[in-house]
Amino acid sequence: MKSFKWFTKKGGFALAALVLSMGLIACSKDDDCNDNMNLGSQSRGESITTGTLKGAAVGDIVLNDNGTLSLVKASAITDEQKAKAEAVVFYVGEENSALGKRTLAVNVKNSGSKKYSWAPSGTTGYTTNFTDIQCWLAPAKPESGAYYECSDGDTTYYIVGDIDGSDNWKKIQAADPTGTAEAATNYPAFNYVNTAIGENYYIPSIAELVELFKSIDTVHASIEAAGGTRLDGMSYWSSSQVYFFDSFIYAIWTPENKPLDYLLKNAFPVVGIRAFANE
């Protein structure tokens, strides 16, 4: 049986890995992945953006002066500007770019060594099939729909389905209005981002998380220049649910920048990103 390296778990569950890898094999042989998976429209859709950045480049530091946004290079930031540093740009896309025409930036603050569960065991979120935020790691390029292409160094694969996380929390709220009303108890990772980082920020999709760690050295240099917190954790939560498994969410395995799937009750650090319109 062929194995797919991106499903190798660090302390994960062999049964889930076996079923997922079997699913990939079936999909790669005879079927069109998009026809066999109910992953919503599988289009990028309309991203939720807050604010506009012009002329941004990866590594630029976003300053927020009482709502007025501006950019500064890490090499030029002053002590006065550090107090206004909000985020670091890690993606600037055009109309046909994989993650759409927008600019993405990660907040200079993250949970650091503190870890949060995505949804604790026994909660509604732990057993809910959130179809609108699911994705799949496909071994072949889809014939239609949105996808995000990436590689683990040996194998190229395609994230199909949920690639824009900007509205994932809203979709979770729509599916579980009672549980999300008590987010601190039922969705701790989301509660951290919503309350400690800010309402304009969200937990990235797994595709957005992979994109972030592609430029992590540049991002780290700018975060340090701004006096923020590096992303030195081994894994970080995404907001993308694993297709077929209600209780599994993708997280990034940072040493190899690859998606792995974990039970929602596990605790990992969390980052918040913000989507800006670009011109």
mmCIF file of C-alpha atoms in Angstrom:
data_model
loop_
_atom_site.group_PDB
_atom_site.id
_atom_site.type_symbol
_atom_site.label_atom_id
_atom_site.label_comp_id
_atom_site.label_asym_id
_atom_site.label_seq_id
_atom_site.Cartn_x
_atom_site.Cartn_y
_atom_site.Cartn_z
ATOM 1 C CA MET A 1 0.000 0.000 0.000
ATOM 2 C CA LYS A 2 1.326 3.375 -0.956
ATOM 3 C CA SER A 3 1.830 5.756 1.939
ATOM 4 C CA PHE A 4 1.500 9.514 1.837
ATOM 5 C CA LYS A 5 4.098 11.241 3.964
ATOM 6 C CA TRP A 6 1.980 14.250 4.840
ATOM 7 C CA PHE A 7 -0.325 12.043 6.905
ATOM 8 C CA THR A 8 2.450 10.726 9.134
ATOM 9 C CA LYS A 9 1.510 11.769 12.640
ATOM 10 C CA LYS A 10 3.783 12.836 15.414
ATOM 11 C CA GLY A 11 2.083 10.846 18.158
ATOM 12 C CA GLY A 12 -1.194 10.718 16.236
ATOM 13 C CA PHE A 13 -3.627 7.927 15.505
ATOM 14 C CA ALA A 14 -2.766 5.073 13.165
ATOM 15 C CA LEU A 15 -6.394 4.257 12.339
ATOM 16 C CA ALA A 16 -7.156 7.777 11.135
ATOM 17 C CA ALA A 17 -3.975 7.847 9.078
ATOM 18 C CA LEU A 18 -4.840 4.483 7.509
ATOM 19 C CA VAL A 19 -8.373 5.519 6.539
ATOM 20 C CA LEU A 20 -7.235 8.872 5.196
ATOM 21 C CA SER A 21 -4.443 7.353 3.137
ATOM 22 C CA MET A 22 -6.883 4.763 1.734
ATOM 23 C CA GLY A 23 -9.188 7.619 0.787
ATOM 24 C CA LEU A 24 -6.387 9.349 -1.049
ATOM 25 C CA ILE A 25 -5.517 6.191 -2.953
ATOM 26 C CA ALA A 26 -9.123 5.681 -4.038
ATOM 27 C CA CYS A 27 -9.377 9.286 -5.110
ATOM 28 C CA SER A 28 -6.124 9.231 -7.045
ATOM 29 C CA LYS A 29 -6.996 6.104 -9.070
ATOM 30 C CA ASP A 30 -10.312 6.539 -10.797
ATOM 31 C CA ASP A 31 -12.331 9.354 -9.322
ATOM 32 C CA ASP A 32 -12.424 13.078 -9.637
ATOM 33 C CA CYS A 33 -11.765 14.315 -6.080
ATOM 34 C CA ASN A 34 -14.069 17.268 -6.534
ATOM 35 C CA ASP A 35 -16.984 15.072 -7.632
ATOM 36 C CA ASN A 36 -16.667 12.763 -4.648
ATOM 37 C CA MET A 37 -16.256 15.252 -1.836
ATOM 38 C CA ASN A 38 -18.940 17.599 -0.584
ATOM 39 C CA LEU A 39 -16.692 20.522 0.250
ATOM 40 C CA GLY A 40 -19.065 23.375 -0.427
ATOM 41 C CA SER A 41 -18.514 25.274 -3.641
ATOM 42 C CA GLN A 42 -14.742 24.695 -3.497
ATOM 43 C CA SER A 43 -14.212 28.247 -4.648
ATOM 44 C CA ARG A 44 -12.277 30.926 -2.818
ATOM 45 C CA GLY A 45 -15.427 32.987 -2.485
ATOM 46 C CA GLU A 46 -15.384 36.489 -1.059
ATOM 47 C CA SER A 47 -12.687 36.918 1.562
ATOM 48 C CA ILE A 48 -13.503 39.063 4.573
ATOM 49 C CA THR A 49 -10.998 41.909 4.542
ATOM 50 C CA THR A 50 -10.610 44.691 7.101
ATOM 51 C CA GLY A 51 -8.677 47.726 5.923
ATOM 52 C CA THR A 52 -6.556 48.320 2.844
ATOM 53 C CA LEU A 53 -2.790 48.160 2.369
ATOM 54 C CA LYS A 54 -1.090 49.610 -0.713
ATOM 55 C CA GLY A 55 2.304 48.510 -1.946
ATOM 56 C CA ALA A 56 2.885 45.879 0.732
ATOM 57 C CA ALA A 57 5.694 43.333 0.511
ATOM 58 C CA VAL A 58 6.388 40.187 2.495
ATOM 59 C CA GLY A 59 8.167 41.163 5.703
ATOM 60 C CA ASP A 60 6.688 44.652 5.929
ATOM 61 C CA ILE A 61 5.479 45.638 9.388
ATOM 62 C CA VAL A 62 1.911 46.945 9.613
ATOM 63 C CA LEU A 63 1.550 49.956 11.913
ATOM 64 C CA ASN A 64 -1.826 50.901 13.359
ATOM 65 C CA ASP A 65 -2.081 54.447 14.656
ATOM 66 C CA ASN A 66 -5.635 54.712 16.023
ATOM 67 C CA GLY A 67 -7.023 53.003 12.942
ATOM 68 C CA THR A 68 -4.666 54.591 10.407
ATOM 69 C CA LEU A 69 -2.644 51.849 8.723
ATOM 70 C CA SER A 70 0.857 52.249 7.330
ATOM 71 C CA LEU A 71 3.857 50.097 6.499
ATOM 72 C CA VAL A 72 7.483 50.172 7.572
ATOM 73 C CA LYS A 73 10.492 47.978 6.812
ATOM 74 C CA ALA A 74 12.001 46.014 9.685
ATOM 75 C CA SER A 75 15.336 47.735 9.147
ATOM 76 C CA ALA A 76 13.778 51.179 9.468
ATOM 77 C CA ILE A 77 11.345 50.805 12.374
ATOM 78 C CA THR A 78 11.830 53.273 15.231
ATOM 79 C CA ASP A 79 11.203 52.774 18.936
ATOM 80 C CA GLU A 80 8.151 55.014 18.674
ATOM 81 C CA GLN A 81 6.768 52.925 15.823
ATOM 82 C CA LYS A 82 7.254 49.663 17.730
ATOM 83 C CA ALA A 83 4.425 50.681 20.041
ATOM 84 C CA LYS A 84 2.144 50.857 16.986
ATOM 85 C CA ALA A 85 3.369 47.639 15.319
ATOM 86 C CA GLU A 86 0.429 45.302 14.784
ATOM 87 C CA ALA A 87 1.343 42.645 12.235
ATOM 88 C CA VAL A 88 3.856 41.370 9.675
ATOM 89 C CA VAL A 89 2.924 40.770 6.020
ATOM 90 C CA PHE A 90 3.478 37.215 4.765
ATOM 91 C CA TYR A 91 1.401 37.113 1.577
ATOM 92 C CA VAL A 92 0.581 39.612 -1.150
ATOM 93 C CA GLY A 93 -1.654 38.106 -3.819
ATOM 94 C CA GLU A 94 -2.976 39.094 -7.205
ATOM 95 C CA GLU A 95 -6.276 38.173 -8.839
ATOM 96 C CA ASN A 96 -5.182 34.678 -9.887
ATOM 97 C CA SER A 97 -2.934 33.937 -6.914
ATOM 98 C CA ALA A 98 -3.634 30.774 -4.937
ATOM 99 C CA LEU A 99 -5.009 32.622 -1.907
ATOM 100 C CA GLY A 100 -6.684 35.403 -3.855
ATOM 101 C CA LYS A 101 -6.105 39.112 -4.394
ATOM 102 C CA ARG A 102 -5.495 40.288 -0.853
ATOM 103 C CA THR A 103 -2.698 40.883 1.634
ATOM 104 C CA LEU A 104 -2.303 38.639 4.682
ATOM 105 C CA ALA A 105 -0.429 39.591 7.833
ATOM 106 C CA VAL A 106 0.207 37.739 11.087
ATOM 107 C CA ASN A 107 -0.178 39.599 14.363
ATOM 108 C CA VAL A 108 3.101 40.266 16.166
ATOM 109 C CA LYS A 109 1.466 38.758 19.245
ATOM 110 C CA ASN A 110 0.536 35.076 19.533
ATOM 111 C CA SER A 111 -0.172 32.633 22.338
ATOM 112 C CA GLY A 112 3.533 31.845 22.749
ATOM 113 C CA SER A 113 4.008 28.895 25.083
ATOM 114 C CA LYS A 114 0.310 28.827 26.018
ATOM 115 C CA LYS A 115 -1.689 26.107 24.293
ATOM 116 C CA TYR A 116 -5.412 25.875 23.647
ATOM 117 C CA SER A 117 -7.816 23.157 22.619
ATOM 118 C CA TRP A 118 -9.743 23.682 19.372
ATOM 119 C CA ALA A 119 -12.859 22.102 20.894
ATOM 120 C CA PRO A 120 -12.671 20.040 24.113
ATOM 121 C CA SER A 121 -14.055 16.515 24.268
ATOM 122 C CA GLY A 122 -17.744 16.519 25.168
ATOM 123 C CA THR A 123 -18.559 19.803 23.432
ATOM 124 C CA THR A 124 -20.779 20.185 20.382
ATOM 125 C CA GLY A 125 -17.836 21.379 18.334
ATOM 126 C CA TYR A 126 -15.964 18.153 19.033
ATOM 127 C CA THR A 127 -18.544 16.076 17.161
ATOM 128 C CA THR A 128 -19.934 18.524 14.608
ATOM 129 C CA ASN A 129 -19.408 18.008 10.897
ATOM 130 C CA PHE A 130 -18.508 21.563 9.790
ATOM 131 C CA THR A 131 -18.747 20.894 6.061
ATOM 132 C CA ASP A 132 -18.091 24.509 5.058
ATOM 133 C CA ILE A 133 -14.637 24.608 6.681
ATOM 134 C CA GLN A 134 -13.379 21.195 5.590
ATOM 135 C CA CYS A 135 -10.517 20.433 3.265
ATOM 136 C CA TRP A 136 -8.618 17.493 1.863
ATOM 137 C CA LEU A 137 -5.015 16.870 0.872
ATOM 138 C CA ALA A 138 -5.228 15.521 -2.652
ATOM 139 C CA PRO A 139 -2.320 13.844 -4.495
ATOM 140 C CA ALA A 140 -3.453 15.146 -7.907
ATOM 141 C CA LYS A 141 -4.405 18.608 -9.105
ATOM 142 C CA PRO A 142 -8.201 19.051 -9.095
ATOM 143 C CA GLU A 143 -9.821 19.525 -12.490
ATOM 144 C CA SER A 144 -11.969 22.386 -11.189
ATOM 145 C CA GLY A 145 -12.494 24.551 -8.130
ATOM 146 C CA ALA A 146 -10.061 26.339 -5.859
ATOM 147 C CA TYR A 147 -6.979 24.618 -4.515
ATOM 148 C CA TYR A 148 -3.646 25.454 -2.920
ATOM 149 C CA GLU A 149 -0.537 23.701 -4.205
ATOM 150 C CA CYS A 150 2.279 22.897 -1.803
ATOM 151 C CA SER A 151 5.068 20.412 -1.235
ATOM 152 C CA ASP A 152 6.716 18.638 1.677
ATOM 153 C CA GLY A 153 10.021 18.575 -0.214
ATOM 154 C CA ASP A 154 9.479 15.149 -1.761
ATOM 155 C CA THR A 155 5.852 15.225 -2.853
ATOM 156 C CA THR A 156 3.594 17.891 -4.323
ATOM 157 C CA TYR A 157 0.026 17.855 -3.062
ATOM 158 C CA TYR A 158 -3.064 20.027 -3.235
ATOM 159 C CA ILE A 159 -5.243 21.412 -0.474
ATOM 160 C CA VAL A 160 -8.801 21.245 -1.791
ATOM 161 C CA GLY A 161 -11.840 22.842 -0.186
ATOM 162 C CA ASP A 162 -11.344 25.313 2.649
ATOM 163 C CA ILE A 163 -8.416 27.558 1.765
ATOM 164 C CA ASP A 164 -9.725 30.935 2.994
ATOM 165 C CA GLY A 165 -10.150 31.015 6.765
ATOM 166 C CA SER A 166 -11.417 34.592 7.065
ATOM 167 C CA ASP A 167 -15.045 33.511 7.523
ATOM 168 C CA ASN A 168 -14.516 30.161 9.251
ATOM 169 C CA TRP A 169 -15.465 31.417 12.702
ATOM 170 C CA LYS A 170 -18.709 32.833 11.296
ATOM 171 C CA LYS A 171 -19.475 29.444 9.752
ATOM 172 C CA ILE A 172 -18.813 27.716 13.069
ATOM 173 C CA GLN A 173 -21.082 30.236 14.810
ATOM 174 C CA ALA A 174 -23.843 29.523 12.284
ATOM 175 C CA ALA A 175 -23.543 25.776 12.859
ATOM 176 C CA ASP A 176 -23.260 25.979 16.660
ATOM 177 C CA PRO A 177 -24.746 29.262 17.937
ATOM 178 C CA THR A 178 -25.191 27.954 21.474
ATOM 179 C CA GLY A 179 -21.671 26.596 21.851
ATOM 180 C CA THR A 180 -19.933 29.591 20.288
ATOM 181 C CA ALA A 181 -21.764 31.919 22.691
ATOM 182 C CA GLU A 182 -19.550 30.362 25.368
ATOM 183 C CA ALA A 183 -16.382 30.293 23.288
ATOM 184 C CA ALA A 184 -13.999 30.381 26.251
ATOM 185 C CA THR A 185 -15.320 26.974 27.303
ATOM 186 C CA ASN A 186 -16.266 25.395 23.990
ATOM 187 C CA TYR A 187 -13.788 26.869 21.485
ATOM 188 C CA PRO A 188 -10.733 28.021 23.514
ATOM 189 C CA ALA A 189 -8.382 28.559 20.564
ATOM 190 C CA PHE A 190 -10.867 30.811 18.779
ATOM 191 C CA ASN A 191 -11.656 32.618 22.004
ATOM 192 C CA TYR A 192 -7.970 33.456 22.437
ATOM 193 C CA VAL A 193 -7.736 35.017 18.976
ATOM 194 C CA ASN A 194 -11.053 36.852 19.298
ATOM 195 C CA THR A 195 -10.294 38.338 22.715
ATOM 196 C CA ALA A 196 -6.509 38.522 23.129
ATOM 197 C CA ILE A 197 -5.543 39.436 19.560
ATOM 198 C CA GLY A 198 -8.574 41.263 18.231
ATOM 199 C CA GLU A 199 -11.792 41.098 16.269
ATOM 200 C CA ASN A 200 -10.109 41.735 12.907
ATOM 201 C CA TYR A 201 -7.959 38.632 13.308
ATOM 202 C CA TYR A 202 -8.780 34.991 12.734
ATOM 203 C CA ILE A 203 -7.230 31.531 12.960
ATOM 204 C CA PRO A 204 -5.840 30.809 9.475
ATOM 205 C CA SER A 205 -6.943 27.979 7.237
ATOM 206 C CA ILE A 206 -4.343 25.253 6.801
ATOM 207 C CA ALA A 207 -3.434 26.674 3.371
ATOM 208 C CA GLU A 208 -2.874 30.130 4.873
ATOM 209 C CA LEU A 209 -0.818 28.575 7.666
ATOM 210 C CA VAL A 210 1.426 26.767 5.173
ATOM 211 C CA GLU A 211 1.850 30.051 3.290
ATOM 212 C CA LEU A 212 2.861 31.798 6.515
ATOM 213 C CA PHE A 213 5.576 29.293 7.331
ATOM 214 C CA LYS A 214 7.003 29.461 3.814
ATOM 215 C CA SER A 215 8.334 32.901 4.773
ATOM 216 C CA ILE A 216 8.873 32.293 8.467
ATOM 217 C CA ASP A 217 12.508 33.464 8.531
ATOM 218 C CA THR A 218 11.553 36.831 7.031
ATOM 219 C CA VAL A 219 8.497 37.038 9.285
ATOM 220 C CA HIS A 220 10.565 36.257 12.384
ATOM 221 C CA ALA A 221 13.102 38.971 11.555
ATOM 222 C CA SER A 222 10.293 41.529 11.321
ATOM 223 C CA ILE A 223 8.498 40.267 14.437
ATOM 224 C CA GLU A 224 11.712 40.592 16.413
ATOM 225 C CA ALA A 225 12.314 44.078 15.027
ATOM 226 C CA ALA A 226 8.806 45.034 16.145
ATOM 227 C CA GLY A 227 9.287 43.559 19.620
ATOM 228 C CA GLY A 228 6.766 40.763 19.082
ATOM 229 C CA THR A 229 6.693 37.046 19.837
ATOM 230 C CA ARG A 230 8.308 34.521 17.488
ATOM 231 C CA LEU A 231 6.389 31.490 16.262
ATOM 232 C CA ASP A 232 8.668 28.835 17.709
ATOM 233 C CA GLY A 233 6.049 26.186 18.505
ATOM 234 C CA MET A 234 6.199 22.758 16.874
ATOM 235 C CA SER A 235 2.532 22.878 15.829
ATOM 236 C CA TYR A 236 -0.151 25.562 15.444
ATOM 237 C CA TRP A 237 -3.878 25.129 14.957
ATOM 238 C CA SER A 238 -5.583 25.955 11.686
ATOM 239 C CA SER A 239 -9.338 26.523 11.375
ATOM 240 C CA SER A 240 -9.729 23.801 8.712
ATOM 241 C CA GLN A 241 -11.543 20.607 9.622
ATOM 242 C CA VAL A 242 -10.391 17.311 8.123
ATOM 243 C CA TYR A 243 -12.842 15.987 5.558
ATOM 244 C CA PHE A 244 -14.578 12.771 6.729
ATOM 245 C CA PHE A 245 -13.400 13.071 10.363
ATOM 246 C CA ASP A 246 -15.540 15.349 12.550
ATOM 247 C CA SER A 247 -13.097 15.221 15.463
ATOM 248 C CA PHE A 248 -9.922 16.044 13.532
ATOM 249 C CA ILE A 249 -8.523 19.451 12.605
ATOM 250 C CA TYR A 250 -5.427 20.258 10.584
ATOM 251 C CA ALA A 251 -2.455 21.781 12.355
ATOM 252 C CA ILE A 252 0.884 22.749 10.891
ATOM 253 C CA TRP A 253 3.954 20.677 11.778
ATOM 254 C CA THR A 254 6.446 23.532 11.677
ATOM 255 C CA PRO A 255 9.777 21.655 11.336
ATOM 256 C CA GLU A 256 8.683 20.472 7.872
ATOM 257 C CA ASN A 257 5.873 22.981 7.181
ATOM 258 C CA LYS A 258 3.353 20.250 6.481
ATOM 259 C CA PRO A 259 -0.278 19.753 7.507
ATOM 260 C CA LEU A 260 -1.057 16.980 9.979
ATOM 261 C CA ASP A 261 -4.427 16.081 11.440
ATOM 262 C CA TYR A 262 -5.070 15.987 15.190
ATOM 263 C CA LEU A 263 -8.003 15.477 17.532
ATOM 264 C CA LEU A 264 -9.731 18.739 18.416
ATOM 265 C CA LYS A 265 -9.202 18.181 22.144
ATOM 266 C CA ASN A 266 -5.405 18.465 21.745
ATOM 267 C CA ALA A 267 -3.829 21.736 22.828
ATOM 268 C CA PHE A 268 -1.558 23.765 20.539
ATOM 269 C CA PRO A 269 -0.420 27.392 20.333
ATOM 270 C CA VAL A 270 -2.498 29.778 18.229
ATOM 271 C CA VAL A 271 -1.743 32.623 15.828
ATOM 272 C CA GLY A 272 -4.071 35.259 14.426
ATOM 273 C CA ILE A 273 -3.892 36.647 10.914
ATOM 274 C CA ARG A 274 -5.668 39.529 9.234
ATOM 275 C CA ALA A 275 -6.758 39.897 5.611
ATOM 276 C CA PHE A 276 -6.394 43.324 3.978
ATOM 277 C CA ALA A 277 -7.603 44.493 0.603
ATOM 278 C CA ASN A 278 -4.711 45.452 -1.649
ATOM 279 C CA GLU A 279 -4.549 47.830 -4.575
#
